[in-house]
CSV table of C-alpha atoms in Angstrom, one decimal:
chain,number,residue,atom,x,y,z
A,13,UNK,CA,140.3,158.5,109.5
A,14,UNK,CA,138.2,155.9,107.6
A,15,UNK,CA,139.0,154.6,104.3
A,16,UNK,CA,135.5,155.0,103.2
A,17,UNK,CA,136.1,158.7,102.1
A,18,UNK,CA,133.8,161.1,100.2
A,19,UNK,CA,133.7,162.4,96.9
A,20,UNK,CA,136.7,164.7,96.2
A,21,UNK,CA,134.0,167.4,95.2
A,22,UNK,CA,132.5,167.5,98.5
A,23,UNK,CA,133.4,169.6,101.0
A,24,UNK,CA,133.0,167.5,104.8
A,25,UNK,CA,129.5,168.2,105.9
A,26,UNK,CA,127.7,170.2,102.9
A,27,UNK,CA,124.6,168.8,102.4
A,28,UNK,CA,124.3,165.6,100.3
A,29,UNK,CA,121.3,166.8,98.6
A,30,UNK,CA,123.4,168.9,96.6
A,31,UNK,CA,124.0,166.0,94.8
A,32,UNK,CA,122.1,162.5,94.1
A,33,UNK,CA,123.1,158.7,94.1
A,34,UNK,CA,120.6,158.2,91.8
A,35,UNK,CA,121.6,157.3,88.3
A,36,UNK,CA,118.6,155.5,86.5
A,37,UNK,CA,119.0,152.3,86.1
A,38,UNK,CA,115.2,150.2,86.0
A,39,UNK,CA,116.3,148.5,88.5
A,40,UNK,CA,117.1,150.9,91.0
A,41,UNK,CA,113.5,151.9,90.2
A,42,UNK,CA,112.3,149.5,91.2
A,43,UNK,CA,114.0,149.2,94.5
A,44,UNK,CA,113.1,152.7,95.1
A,45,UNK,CA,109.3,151.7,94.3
A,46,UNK,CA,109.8,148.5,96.7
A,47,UNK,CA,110.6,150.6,99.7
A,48,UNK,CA,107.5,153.5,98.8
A,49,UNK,CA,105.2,150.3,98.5
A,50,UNK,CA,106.2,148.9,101.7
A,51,UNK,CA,106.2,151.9,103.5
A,52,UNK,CA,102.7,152.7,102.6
A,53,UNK,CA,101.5,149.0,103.4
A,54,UNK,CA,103.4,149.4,107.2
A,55,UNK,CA,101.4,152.6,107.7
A,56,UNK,CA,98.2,151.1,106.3
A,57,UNK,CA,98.8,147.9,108.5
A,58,UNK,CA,99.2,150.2,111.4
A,59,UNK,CA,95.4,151.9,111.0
A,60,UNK,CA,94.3,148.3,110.0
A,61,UNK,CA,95.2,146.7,113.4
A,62,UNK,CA,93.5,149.6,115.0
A,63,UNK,CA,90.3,149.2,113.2
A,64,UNK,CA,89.7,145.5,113.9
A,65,UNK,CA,90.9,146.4,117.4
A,66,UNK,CA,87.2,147.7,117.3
A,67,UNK,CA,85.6,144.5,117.8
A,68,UNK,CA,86.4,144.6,121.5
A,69,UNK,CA,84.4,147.7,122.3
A,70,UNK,CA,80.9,146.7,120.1
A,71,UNK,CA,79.5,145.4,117.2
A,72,UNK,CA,78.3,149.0,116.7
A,73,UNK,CA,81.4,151.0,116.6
A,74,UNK,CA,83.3,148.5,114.7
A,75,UNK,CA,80.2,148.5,111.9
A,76,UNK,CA,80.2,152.2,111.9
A,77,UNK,CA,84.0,152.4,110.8
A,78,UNK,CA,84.2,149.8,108.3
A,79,UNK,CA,81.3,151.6,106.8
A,80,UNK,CA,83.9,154.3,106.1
A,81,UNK,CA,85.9,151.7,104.0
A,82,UNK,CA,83.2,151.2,101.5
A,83,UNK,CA,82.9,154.6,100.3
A,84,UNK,CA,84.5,155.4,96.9
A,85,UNK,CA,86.9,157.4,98.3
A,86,UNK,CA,88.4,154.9,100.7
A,87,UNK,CA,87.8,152.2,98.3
A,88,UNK,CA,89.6,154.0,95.9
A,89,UNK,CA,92.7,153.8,98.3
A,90,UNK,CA,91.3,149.8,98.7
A,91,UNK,CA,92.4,149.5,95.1
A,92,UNK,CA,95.8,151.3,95.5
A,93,UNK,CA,96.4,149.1,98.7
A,94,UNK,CA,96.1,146.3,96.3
A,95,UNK,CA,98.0,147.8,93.9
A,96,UNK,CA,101.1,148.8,96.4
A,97,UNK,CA,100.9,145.4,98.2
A,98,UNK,CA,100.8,143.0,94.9
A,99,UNK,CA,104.1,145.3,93.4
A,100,UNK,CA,105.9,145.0,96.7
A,101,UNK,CA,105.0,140.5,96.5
A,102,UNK,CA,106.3,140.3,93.1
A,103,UNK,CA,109.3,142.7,93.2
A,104,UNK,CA,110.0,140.5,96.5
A,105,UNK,CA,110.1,137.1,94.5
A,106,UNK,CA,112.2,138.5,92.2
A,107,UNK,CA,114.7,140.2,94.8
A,108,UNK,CA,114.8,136.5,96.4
A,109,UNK,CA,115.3,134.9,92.7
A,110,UNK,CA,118.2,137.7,92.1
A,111,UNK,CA,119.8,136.4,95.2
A,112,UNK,CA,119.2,132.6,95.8
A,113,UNK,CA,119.2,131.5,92.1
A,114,UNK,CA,122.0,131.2,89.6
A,115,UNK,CA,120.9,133.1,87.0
A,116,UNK,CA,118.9,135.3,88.9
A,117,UNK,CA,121.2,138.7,88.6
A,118,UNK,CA,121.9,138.4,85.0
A,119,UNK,CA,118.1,137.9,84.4
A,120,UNK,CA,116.8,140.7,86.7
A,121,UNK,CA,116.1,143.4,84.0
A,122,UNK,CA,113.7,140.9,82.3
A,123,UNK,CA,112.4,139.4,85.6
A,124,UNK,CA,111.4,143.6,85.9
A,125,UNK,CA,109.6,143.1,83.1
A,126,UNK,CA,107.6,139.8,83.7
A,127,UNK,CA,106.2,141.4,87.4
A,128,UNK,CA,105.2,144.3,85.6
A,129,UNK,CA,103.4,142.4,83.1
A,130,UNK,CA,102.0,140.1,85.9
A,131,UNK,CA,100.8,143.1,87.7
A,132,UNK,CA,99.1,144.8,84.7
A,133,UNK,CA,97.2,141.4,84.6
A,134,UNK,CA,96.5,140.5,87.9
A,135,UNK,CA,95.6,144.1,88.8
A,136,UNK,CA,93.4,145.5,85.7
A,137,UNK,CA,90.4,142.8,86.4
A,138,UNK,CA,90.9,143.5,90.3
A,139,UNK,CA,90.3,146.9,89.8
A,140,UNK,CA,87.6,146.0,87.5
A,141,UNK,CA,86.0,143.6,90.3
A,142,UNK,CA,86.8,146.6,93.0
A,143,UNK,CA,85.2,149.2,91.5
A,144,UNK,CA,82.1,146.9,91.2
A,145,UNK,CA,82.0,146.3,94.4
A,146,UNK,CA,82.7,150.1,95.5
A,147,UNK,CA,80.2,151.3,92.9
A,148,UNK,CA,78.1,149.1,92.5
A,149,UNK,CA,77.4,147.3,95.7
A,150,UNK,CA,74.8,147.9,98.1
A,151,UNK,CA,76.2,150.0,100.9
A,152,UNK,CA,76.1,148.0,103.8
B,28,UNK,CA,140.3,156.8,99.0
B,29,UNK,CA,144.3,156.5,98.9
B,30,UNK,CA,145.2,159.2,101.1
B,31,UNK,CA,143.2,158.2,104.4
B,32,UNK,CA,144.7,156.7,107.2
B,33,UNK,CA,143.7,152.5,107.9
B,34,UNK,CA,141.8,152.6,110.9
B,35,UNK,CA,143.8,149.4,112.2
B,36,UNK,CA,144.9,149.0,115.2
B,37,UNK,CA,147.0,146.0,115.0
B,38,UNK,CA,148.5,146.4,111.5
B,39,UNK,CA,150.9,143.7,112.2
B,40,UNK,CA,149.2,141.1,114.1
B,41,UNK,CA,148.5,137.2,112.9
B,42,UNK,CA,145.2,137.6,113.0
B,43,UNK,CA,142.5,141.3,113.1
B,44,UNK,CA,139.7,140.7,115.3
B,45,UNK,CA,136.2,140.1,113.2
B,46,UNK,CA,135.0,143.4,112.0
B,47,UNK,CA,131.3,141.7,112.2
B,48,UNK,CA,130.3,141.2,116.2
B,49,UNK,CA,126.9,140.3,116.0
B,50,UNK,CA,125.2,138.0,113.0
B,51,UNK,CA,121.9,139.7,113.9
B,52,UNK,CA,121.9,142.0,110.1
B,53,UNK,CA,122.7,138.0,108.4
B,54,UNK,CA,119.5,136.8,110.3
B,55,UNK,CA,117.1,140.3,110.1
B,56,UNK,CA,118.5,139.8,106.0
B,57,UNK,CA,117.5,135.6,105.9
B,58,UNK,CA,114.3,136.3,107.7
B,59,UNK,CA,113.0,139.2,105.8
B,60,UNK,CA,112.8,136.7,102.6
B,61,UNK,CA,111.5,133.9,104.7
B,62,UNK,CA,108.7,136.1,106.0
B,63,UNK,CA,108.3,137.5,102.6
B,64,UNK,CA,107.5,134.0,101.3
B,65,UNK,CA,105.2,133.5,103.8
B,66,UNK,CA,103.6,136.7,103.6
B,67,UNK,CA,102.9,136.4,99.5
B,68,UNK,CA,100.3,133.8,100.5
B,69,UNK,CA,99.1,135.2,103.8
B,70,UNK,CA,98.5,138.6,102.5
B,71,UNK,CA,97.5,138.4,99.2
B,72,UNK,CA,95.3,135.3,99.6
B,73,UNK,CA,94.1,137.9,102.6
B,74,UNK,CA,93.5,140.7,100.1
B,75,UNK,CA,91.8,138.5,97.8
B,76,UNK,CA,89.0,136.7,100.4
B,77,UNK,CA,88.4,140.8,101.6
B,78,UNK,CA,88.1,142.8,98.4
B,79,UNK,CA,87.9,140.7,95.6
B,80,UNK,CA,85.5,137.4,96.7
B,81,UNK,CA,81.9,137.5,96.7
B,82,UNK,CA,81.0,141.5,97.7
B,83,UNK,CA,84.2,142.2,98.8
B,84,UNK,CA,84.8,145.0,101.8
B,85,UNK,CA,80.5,145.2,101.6
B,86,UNK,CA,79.8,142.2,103.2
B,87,UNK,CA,82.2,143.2,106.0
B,88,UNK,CA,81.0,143.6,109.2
B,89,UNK,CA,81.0,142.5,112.6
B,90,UNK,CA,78.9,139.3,112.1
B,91,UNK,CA,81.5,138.5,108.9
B,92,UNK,CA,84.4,138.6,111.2
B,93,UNK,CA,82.7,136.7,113.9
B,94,UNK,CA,82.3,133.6,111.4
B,95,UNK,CA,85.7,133.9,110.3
B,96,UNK,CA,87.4,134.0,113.6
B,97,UNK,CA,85.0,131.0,114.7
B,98,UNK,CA,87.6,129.0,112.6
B,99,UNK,CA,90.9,128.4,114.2
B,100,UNK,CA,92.3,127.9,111.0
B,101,UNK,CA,91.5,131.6,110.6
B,102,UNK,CA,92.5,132.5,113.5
B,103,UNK,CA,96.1,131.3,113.1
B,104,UNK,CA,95.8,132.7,109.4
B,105,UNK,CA,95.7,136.4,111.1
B,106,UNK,CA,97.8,135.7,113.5
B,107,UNK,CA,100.5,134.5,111.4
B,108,UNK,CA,99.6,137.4,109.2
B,109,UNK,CA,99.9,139.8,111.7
B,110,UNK,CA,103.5,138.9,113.2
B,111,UNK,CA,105.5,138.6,110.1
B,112,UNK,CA,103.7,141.3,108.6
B,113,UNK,CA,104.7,143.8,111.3
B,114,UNK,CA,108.3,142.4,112.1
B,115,UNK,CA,108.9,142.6,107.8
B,116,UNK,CA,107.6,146.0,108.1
B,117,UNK,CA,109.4,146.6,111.0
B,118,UNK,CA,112.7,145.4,110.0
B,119,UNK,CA,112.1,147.3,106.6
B,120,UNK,CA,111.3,150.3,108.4
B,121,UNK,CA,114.4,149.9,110.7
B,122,UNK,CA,116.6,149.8,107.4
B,123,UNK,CA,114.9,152.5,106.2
B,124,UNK,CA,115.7,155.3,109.1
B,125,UNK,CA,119.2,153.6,109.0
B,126,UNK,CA,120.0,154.4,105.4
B,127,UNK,CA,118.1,158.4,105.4
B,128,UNK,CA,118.2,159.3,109.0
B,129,UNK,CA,121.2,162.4,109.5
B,130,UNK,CA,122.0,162.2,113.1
B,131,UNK,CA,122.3,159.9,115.3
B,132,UNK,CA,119.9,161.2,117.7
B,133,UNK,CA,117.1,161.8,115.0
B,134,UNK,CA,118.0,158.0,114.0
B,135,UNK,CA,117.4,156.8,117.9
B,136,UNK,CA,114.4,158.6,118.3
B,137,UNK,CA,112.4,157.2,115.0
B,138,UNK,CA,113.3,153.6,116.0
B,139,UNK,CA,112.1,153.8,119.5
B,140,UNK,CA,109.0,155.7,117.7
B,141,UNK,CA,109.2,152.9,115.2
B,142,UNK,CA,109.9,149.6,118.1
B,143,UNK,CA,106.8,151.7,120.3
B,144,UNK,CA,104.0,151.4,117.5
B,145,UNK,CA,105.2,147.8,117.0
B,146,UNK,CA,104.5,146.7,120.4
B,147,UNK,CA,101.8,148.2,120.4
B,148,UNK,CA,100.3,146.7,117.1
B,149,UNK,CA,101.8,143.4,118.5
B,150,UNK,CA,100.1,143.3,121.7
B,151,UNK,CA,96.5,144.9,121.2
B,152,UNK,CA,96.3,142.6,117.7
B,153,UNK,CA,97.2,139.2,119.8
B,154,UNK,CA,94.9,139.8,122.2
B,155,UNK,CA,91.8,141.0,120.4
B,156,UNK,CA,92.4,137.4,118.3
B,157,UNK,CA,92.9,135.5,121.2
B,158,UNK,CA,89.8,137.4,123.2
B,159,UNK,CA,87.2,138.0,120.8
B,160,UNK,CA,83.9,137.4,121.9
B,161,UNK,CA,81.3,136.7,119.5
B,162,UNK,CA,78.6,137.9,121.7
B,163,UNK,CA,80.0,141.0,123.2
């Protein structure tokens, strides 16, 4: 009925994991790395909300659970967070530079490039100033 | 493929109605880079004041927030922060289930699961901004 048909291979309804979409390209990587990024920082935003909600029940309970972010296992996630979220602002500049500017798709392997090299920068001394803080701060 | 049948109605008429009813997936696709630009500053200038300045997350605590929220400039920070954050997330999220959900059933039931938590984040975060009481 619709002119979008499947591959000839595939029999109506098997399962489309028998085969993948997926051929490689870096910049389908980095799509795919967009959405993981994204998705993590919607669930984290979710428990985020929650926790500041806490300043309407007491000073107390909404101490005690931050508390819980400065241990070096949370932090560690802290520094992922950062990680995830700073990918997911630069891969986004360079979706909207792919689409709005004129040059923007025939430049969008190297533009992969620059925002990795933007995020090794940015992120190594975060990390650095992070783990300072995790380690080496005073635990509140 | 060449062997399917045209799924047109009116093969001969002047004029096929629009295919595209709504523009609502033009707008959801404009606004999710307008938010994004927003959000680049919102969120990572956010990021920076909360993990990276001074002690970072261990000078957080309920006497921090109390200063910062005794701004309104700071107020209207988060609350900028916290709308287009969750509708980008929840737009994203919507495309998401859209493009890997199987049947149509499983694909209603995540978005009212997804639209749910997002009223929910919506509400309780606008109000705890709008009634926060420094000396509760």
């Amino acid at each position: 009925m619709s002119i979008t048909a499947s591959p000839p291979d595939r029999i109506a309804g098997a399962s489309r994991r028998s085969g993948t979409l997926y051929i490689g390209d870096p910049g389908m990587w980095s799509w795919v790395a967009h959405r993981i990024t994204g998705v993590l920082t919607f669930f984290f935003l979710f428990v985020h909300v929650l926790d500041t909600a806490l300043v309407r029940v007491s000073p107390e309970v909404y101490d005690e659970v931050i508390n819980t972010y400065k241990t070096p296992f949370v932090g560690l996630l802290e520094v992922g967070l950062v990680g995830a979220v700073l990918y997911h602002a630069l891969n986004g500049i360079r979706v909207m530079l792919v689409d709005f500017w004129g040059k923007g798709p025939r430049y969008q392997r190297p533009m992969l490039w620059a925002i990795v090299g933007v995020w090794l920068l940015v992120m190594i001394p975060s990390a650095v100033i992070m783990f300072t803080h995790i380690f080496g701060g005073s635990p509140a | 493929m060449t062997t399917g049948v045209l799924p047109l109605d009116k093969p001969r008429a002047p004029r096929r109605p629009a295919a595209r009813r709504s523009n609502f997936e033009l707008y959801s696709w404009l606004f999710m880079r307008i938010s994004g630009i927003a959000l680049v500053v919102l969120v990572l200038g956010h990021l920076f004041i909360m993990n990276i300045l001074d002690e970072g997350v261990q000078r957080i605590n309920f006497g921090f927030v109390a200063g910062r929220w005794a701004s309104p400039f700071w107020q209207f920070w988060d609350l900028s922060m916290l709308w287009l954050a969750q509708l980008h997330g929840g737009n994203g999220l919507r495309t998401i289930i859209d493009d890997y959900a199987r049947k149509d059933t499983t694909r209603f039931w995540l978005k009212m699961l997804l639209y749910v938590s997002m009223a929910i984040i919506l509400i309780l975060g606008t109000m705890v901004i709008f009634t926060f009481d420094p000396n509760i």
